[in-house]
């Protein structure tokens, strides 16, 4: 599916559909009829990293 974003390292796992929701870039989750069921804006994802201190940290080599 065009616009579907995947984890870039390790196993290929879908993260969601890239979309613009109300004019903002987002990752959307669609049902089988391609209707948006939920979404998170990229700004919200960035804000999570700026406000959460205990984000797990991993050192990986793949």
PDB file of N, CA and C in Angstrom:
ATOM      1  N   UNK A   1       0.851  -1.184   0.000  1.00  0.00           N
ATOM      2  CA  UNK A   1       0.000   0.000   0.000  1.00  0.00           C
ATOM      3  C   UNK A   1       0.894   1.244   0.000  1.00  0.00           C
ATOM      4  N   UNK A   2       0.651   2.125  -0.911  1.00  0.00           N
ATOM      5  CA  UNK A   2       1.439   3.342  -1.002  1.00  0.00           C
ATOM      6  C   UNK A   2       1.210   4.202   0.235  1.00  0.00           C
ATOM      7  N   UNK A   3       2.303   4.750   0.768  1.00  0.00           N
ATOM      8  CA  UNK A   3       2.197   5.611   1.924  1.00  0.00           C
ATOM      9  C   UNK A   3       2.262   4.894   3.259  1.00  0.00           C
ATOM     10  N   UNK A   4       2.275   3.550   3.234  1.00  0.00           N
ATOM     11  CA  UNK A   4       2.388   2.803   4.479  1.00  0.00           C
ATOM     12  C   UNK A   4       3.825   2.900   4.960  1.00  0.00           C
ATOM     13  N   UNK A   5       4.022   3.281   6.203  1.00  0.00           N
ATOM     14  CA  UNK A   5       5.369   3.418   6.729  1.00  0.00           C
ATOM     15  C   UNK A   5       5.706   2.215   7.594  1.00  0.00           C
ATOM     16  N   UNK A   6       6.939   1.781   7.497  1.00  0.00           N
ATOM     17  CA  UNK A   6       7.415   0.591   8.201  1.00  0.00           C
ATOM     18  C   UNK A   6       8.602   0.944   9.076  1.00  0.00           C
ATOM     19  N   UNK A   7       8.844   0.117  10.103  1.00  0.00           N
ATOM     20  CA  UNK A   7      10.074   0.226  10.878  1.00  0.00           C
ATOM     21  C   UNK A   7      11.240   0.081   9.904  1.00  0.00           C
ATOM     22  N   UNK A   8      12.262   0.891  10.031  1.00  0.00           N
ATOM     23  CA  UNK A   8      13.364   0.924   9.072  1.00  0.00           C
ATOM     24  C   UNK A   8      14.497  -0.028   9.414  1.00  0.00           C
ATOM     25  N   UNK A   9      14.569  -0.535  10.631  1.00  0.00           N
ATOM     26  CA  UNK A   9      15.674  -1.400  11.054  1.00  0.00           C
ATOM     27  C   UNK A   9      15.106  -2.674  11.663  1.00  0.00           C
ATOM     28  N   UNK A  10      15.758  -3.814  11.415  1.00  0.00           N
ATOM     29  CA  UNK A  10      15.272  -5.083  11.950  1.00  0.00           C
ATOM     30  C   UNK A  10      14.105  -5.600  11.130  1.00  0.00           C
ATOM     31  N   UNK A  11      13.168  -6.283  11.794  1.00  0.00           N
ATOM     32  CA  UNK A  11      12.013  -6.845  11.095  1.00  0.00           C
ATOM     33  C   UNK A  11      11.143  -5.737  10.511  1.00  0.00           C
ATOM     34  N   UNK A  12      10.648  -5.993   9.307  1.00  0.00           N
ATOM     35  CA  UNK A  12       9.766  -5.025   8.658  1.00  0.00           C
ATOM     36  C   UNK A  12       8.384  -5.114   9.307  1.00  0.00           C
ATOM     37  N   UNK A  13       8.041  -4.103  10.086  1.00  0.00           N
ATOM     38  CA  UNK A  13       6.756  -4.061  10.786  1.00  0.00           C
ATOM     39  C   UNK A  13       6.035  -2.767  10.412  1.00  0.00           C
ATOM     40  N   UNK A  14       4.762  -2.858  10.040  1.00  0.00           N
ATOM     41  CA  UNK A  14       4.034  -1.640   9.675  1.00  0.00           C
ATOM     42  C   UNK A  14       3.784  -0.749  10.888  1.00  0.00           C
ATOM     43  N   UNK A  15       3.970   0.551  10.695  1.00  0.00           N
ATOM     44  CA  UNK A  15       3.722   1.528  11.749  1.00  0.00           C
ATOM     45  C   UNK A  15       2.424   2.293  11.516  1.00  0.00           C
ATOM     46  N   UNK A  16       1.982   2.365  10.282  1.00  0.00           N
ATOM     47  CA  UNK A  16       0.747   3.065   9.960  1.00  0.00           C
ATOM     48  C   UNK A  16       0.836   3.716   8.595  1.00  0.00           C
ATOM     49  N   UNK A  17      -0.259   4.318   8.194  1.00  0.00           N
ATOM     50  CA  UNK A  17      -0.373   4.975   6.894  1.00  0.00           C
ATOM     51  C   UNK A  17      -0.005   6.443   7.049  1.00  0.00           C
ATOM     52  N   UNK A  18       0.934   6.914   6.241  1.00  0.00           N
ATOM     53  CA  UNK A  18       1.241   8.339   6.248  1.00  0.00           C
ATOM     54  C   UNK A  18       0.053   9.087   5.659  1.00  0.00           C
ATOM     55  N   UNK A  19      -0.350  10.170   6.313  1.00  0.00           N
ATOM     56  CA  UNK A  19      -1.534  10.909   5.862  1.00  0.00           C
ATOM     57  C   UNK A  19      -1.455  12.349   6.341  1.00  0.00           C
ATOM     58  N   UNK A  20      -2.287  13.188   5.769  1.00  0.00           N
ATOM     59  CA  UNK A  20      -2.520  14.526   6.307  1.00  0.00           C
ATOM     60  C   UNK A  20      -3.919  14.510   6.892  1.00  0.00           C
ATOM     61  N   UNK A  21      -4.016  14.825   8.179  1.00  0.00           N
ATOM     62  CA  UNK A  21      -5.293  14.867   8.884  1.00  0.00           C
ATOM     63  C   UNK A  21      -5.526  16.316   9.309  1.00  0.00           C
ATOM     64  N   UNK A  22      -6.600  16.902   8.843  1.00  0.00           N
ATOM     65  CA  UNK A  22      -6.906  18.305   9.152  1.00  0.00           C
ATOM     66  C   UNK A  22      -5.709  19.207   8.870  1.00  0.00           C
ATOM     67  N   UNK A  23      -5.002  18.912   7.766  1.00  0.00           N
ATOM     68  CA  UNK A  23      -3.873  19.736   7.335  1.00  0.00           C
ATOM     69  C   UNK A  23      -2.554  19.443   8.021  1.00  0.00           C
ATOM     70  N   UNK A  24      -2.524  18.462   8.943  1.00  0.00           N
ATOM     71  CA  UNK A  24      -1.285  18.141   9.661  1.00  0.00           C
ATOM     72  C   UNK A  24      -0.789  16.760   9.279  1.00  0.00           C
ATOM     73  N   UNK A  25       0.545  16.606   9.202  1.00  0.00           N
ATOM     74  CA  UNK A  25       1.126  15.300   8.898  1.00  0.00           C
ATOM     75  C   UNK A  25       0.876  14.353  10.057  1.00  0.00           C
ATOM     76  N   UNK A  26       0.529  13.104   9.717  1.00  0.00           N
ATOM     77  CA  UNK A  26       0.136  12.141  10.744  1.00  0.00           C
ATOM     78  C   UNK A  26       0.446  10.718  10.299  1.00  0.00           C
ATOM     79  N   UNK A  27       0.384   9.816  11.266  1.00  0.00           N
ATOM     80  CA  UNK A  27       0.385   8.381  11.010  1.00  0.00           C
ATOM     81  C   UNK A  27      -1.024   7.914  11.357  1.00  0.00           C
ATOM     82  N   UNK A  28      -1.711   7.359  10.362  1.00  0.00           N
ATOM     83  CA  UNK A  28      -3.105   6.956  10.536  1.00  0.00           C
ATOM     84  C   UNK A  28      -3.229   5.438  10.512  1.00  0.00           C
ATOM     85  N   UNK A  29      -4.229   4.946  11.198  1.00  0.00           N
ATOM     86  CA  UNK A  29      -4.539   3.521  11.220  1.00  0.00           C
ATOM     87  C   UNK A  29      -5.898   3.346  10.562  1.00  0.00           C
ATOM     88  N   UNK A  30      -5.921   2.531   9.498  1.00  0.00           N
ATOM     89  CA  UNK A  30      -7.108   2.383   8.666  1.00  0.00           C
ATOM     90  C   UNK A  30      -7.746   1.019   8.850  1.00  0.00           C
ATOM     91  N   UNK A  31      -9.065   0.948   8.626  1.00  0.00           N
ATOM     92  CA  UNK A  31      -9.727  -0.354   8.625  1.00  0.00           C
ATOM     93  C   UNK A  31      -9.637  -0.958   7.226  1.00  0.00           C
ATOM     94  N   UNK A  32     -10.258  -2.108   7.025  1.00  0.00           N
ATOM     95  CA  UNK A  32     -10.154  -2.810   5.739  1.00  0.00           C
ATOM     96  C   UNK A  32     -10.787  -2.024   4.596  1.00  0.00           C
ATOM     97  N   UNK A  33     -11.673  -1.075   4.920  1.00  0.00           N
ATOM     98  CA  UNK A  33     -12.303  -0.229   3.901  1.00  0.00           C
ATOM     99  C   UNK A  33     -11.543   1.081   3.692  1.00  0.00           C
ATOM    100  N   UNK A  34     -10.341   1.152   4.267  1.00  0.00           N
ATOM    101  CA  UNK A  34      -9.460   2.321   4.162  1.00  0.00           C
ATOM    102  C   UNK A  34     -10.062   3.570   4.799  1.00  0.00           C
ATOM    103  N   UNK A  35     -10.867   3.377   5.834  1.00  0.00           N
ATOM    104  CA  UNK A  35     -11.406   4.487   6.615  1.00  0.00           C
ATOM    105  C   UNK A  35     -10.515   4.683   7.841  1.00  0.00           C
ATOM    106  N   UNK A  36     -10.192   5.931   8.152  1.00  0.00           N
ATOM    107  CA  UNK A  36      -9.330   6.220   9.300  1.00  0.00           C
ATOM    108  C   UNK A  36     -10.060   5.847  10.582  1.00  0.00           C
ATOM    109  N   UNK A  37      -9.416   5.022  11.401  1.00  0.00           N
ATOM    110  CA  UNK A  37      -9.966   4.619  12.699  1.00  0.00           C
ATOM    111  C   UNK A  37      -9.296   5.372  13.836  1.00  0.00           C
ATOM    112  N   UNK A  38      -8.023   5.723  13.659  1.00  0.00           N
ATOM    113  CA  UNK A  38      -7.305   6.512  14.654  1.00  0.00           C
ATOM    114  C   UNK A  38      -6.072   7.099  13.989  1.00  0.00           C
ATOM    115  N   UNK A  39      -5.486   8.083  14.653  1.00  0.00           N
ATOM    116  CA  UNK A  39      -4.275   8.693  14.108  1.00  0.00           C
ATOM    117  C   UNK A  39      -3.523   9.409  15.218  1.00  0.00           C
ATOM    118  N   UNK A  40      -2.265   9.676  14.949  1.00  0.00           N
ATOM    119  CA  UNK A  40      -1.428  10.504  15.811  1.00  0.00           C
ATOM    120  C   UNK A  40      -0.667  11.447  14.897  1.00  0.00           C
ATOM    121  N   UNK A  41      -0.692  12.738  15.204  1.00  0.00           N
ATOM    122  CA  UNK A  41       0.054  13.669  14.358  1.00  0.00           C
ATOM    123  C   UNK A  41       1.545  13.551  14.658  1.00  0.00           C
ATOM    124  N   UNK A  42       2.343  13.916  13.671  1.00  0.00           N
ATOM    125  CA  UNK A  42       3.792  13.898  13.851  1.00  0.00           C
ATOM    126  C   UNK A  42       4.184  14.881  14.954  1.00  0.00           C
ATOM    127  N   UNK A  43       3.500  16.012  15.046  1.00  0.00           N
ATOM    128  CA  UNK A  43       3.773  16.972  16.121  1.00  0.00           C
ATOM    129  C   UNK A  43       3.533  16.341  17.492  1.00  0.00           C
ATOM    130  N   UNK A  44       2.465  15.547  17.627  1.00  0.00           N
ATOM    131  CA  UNK A  44       2.189  14.879  18.906  1.00  0.00           C
ATOM    132  C   UNK A  44       3.279  13.865  19.239  1.00  0.00           C
ATOM    133  N   UNK A  45       3.752  13.136  18.226  1.00  0.00           N
ATOM    134  CA  UNK A  45       4.834  12.174  18.457  1.00  0.00           C
ATOM    135  C   UNK A  45       6.090  12.911  18.908  1.00  0.00           C
ATOM    136  N   UNK A  46       6.428  14.013  18.247  1.00  0.00           N
ATOM    137  CA  UNK A  46       7.595  14.801  18.653  1.00  0.00           C
ATOM    138  C   UNK A  46       7.438  15.338  20.070  1.00  0.00           C
ATOM    139  N   UNK A  47       6.247  15.813  20.414  1.00  0.00           N
ATOM    140  CA  UNK A  47       6.000  16.328  21.766  1.00  0.00           C
ATOM    141  C   UNK A  47       6.205  15.252  22.824  1.00  0.00           C
ATOM    142  N   UNK A  48       5.821  14.005  22.517  1.00  0.00           N
ATOM    143  CA  UNK A  48       6.013  12.908  23.472  1.00  0.00           C
ATOM    144  C   UNK A  48       7.488  12.749  23.823  1.00  0.00           C
ATOM    145  N   UNK A  49       8.360  12.849  22.829  1.00  0.00           N
ATOM    146  CA  UNK A  49       9.785  12.696  23.083  1.00  0.00           C
ATOM    147  C   UNK A  49      10.355  13.874  23.857  1.00  0.00           C
ATOM    148  N   UNK A  50       9.726  15.036  23.751  1.00  0.00           N
ATOM    149  CA  UNK A  50      10.216  16.212  24.470  1.00  0.00           C
ATOM    150  C   UNK A  50       9.734  16.253  25.913  1.00  0.00           C
ATOM    151  N   UNK A  51       8.657  15.537  26.242  1.00  0.00           N
ATOM    152  CA  UNK A  51       8.077  15.642  27.580  1.00  0.00           C
ATOM    153  C   UNK A  51       8.251  14.394  28.431  1.00  0.00           C
ATOM    154  N   UNK A  52       8.613  13.273  27.825  1.00  0.00           N
ATOM    155  CA  UNK A  52       8.774  12.029  28.585  1.00  0.00           C
ATOM    156  C   UNK A  52      10.254  11.807  28.864  1.00  0.00           C
ATOM    157  N   UNK A  53      10.608  11.722  30.141  1.00  0.00           N
ATOM    158  CA  UNK A  53      12.011  11.549  30.520  1.00  0.00           C
ATOM    159  C   UNK A  53      12.458  10.096  30.501  1.00  0.00           C
ATOM    160  N   UNK A  54      11.560   9.160  30.735  1.00  0.00           N
ATOM    161  CA  UNK A  54      11.956   7.762  30.895  1.00  0.00           C
ATOM    162  C   UNK A  54      11.706   6.924  29.641  1.00  0.00           C
ATOM    163  N   UNK A  55      12.016   7.487  28.474  1.00  0.00           N
ATOM    164  CA  UNK A  55      11.880   6.733  27.225  1.00  0.00           C
ATOM    165  C   UNK A  55      12.965   5.656  27.215  1.00  0.00           C
ATOM    166  N   UNK A  56      12.610   4.390  26.975  1.00  0.00           N
ATOM    167  CA  UNK A  56      13.618   3.325  26.950  1.00  0.00           C
ATOM    168  C   UNK A  56      14.685   3.601  25.897  1.00  0.00           C
ATOM    169  N   UNK A  57      15.919   3.247  26.223  1.00  0.00           N
ATOM    170  CA  UNK A  57      17.035   3.426  25.295  1.00  0.00           C
ATOM    171  C   UNK A  57      17.673   2.075  25.031  1.00  0.00           C
ATOM    172  N   UNK A  58      17.955   1.788  23.762  1.00  0.00           N
ATOM    173  CA  UNK A  58      18.530   0.507  23.361  1.00  0.00           C
ATOM    174  C   UNK A  58      19.743   0.751  22.475  1.00  0.00           C
ATOM    175  N   UNK A  59      20.759  -0.089  22.604  1.00  0.00           N
ATOM    176  CA  UNK A  59      21.905  -0.087  21.706  1.00  0.00           C
ATOM    177  C   UNK A  59      21.811  -1.340  20.859  1.00  0.00           C
ATOM    178  N   UNK A  60      21.573  -1.171  19.557  1.00  0.00           N
ATOM    179  CA  UNK A  60      21.360  -2.299  18.652  1.00  0.00           C
ATOM    180  C   UNK A  60      22.382  -2.261  17.529  1.00  0.00           C
ATOM    181  N   UNK A  61      22.638  -3.430  16.959  1.00  0.00           N
ATOM    182  CA  UNK A  61      23.574  -3.524  15.843  1.00  0.00           C
ATOM    183  C   UNK A  61      22.929  -4.319  14.716  1.00  0.00           C
ATOM    184  N   UNK A  62      21.858  -3.780  14.134  1.00  0.00           N
ATOM    185  CA  UNK A  62      21.250  -4.383  12.937  1.00  0.00           C
ATOM    186  C   UNK A  62      20.612  -3.321  12.095  1.00  0.00           C
TER     187      UNK A  62
END
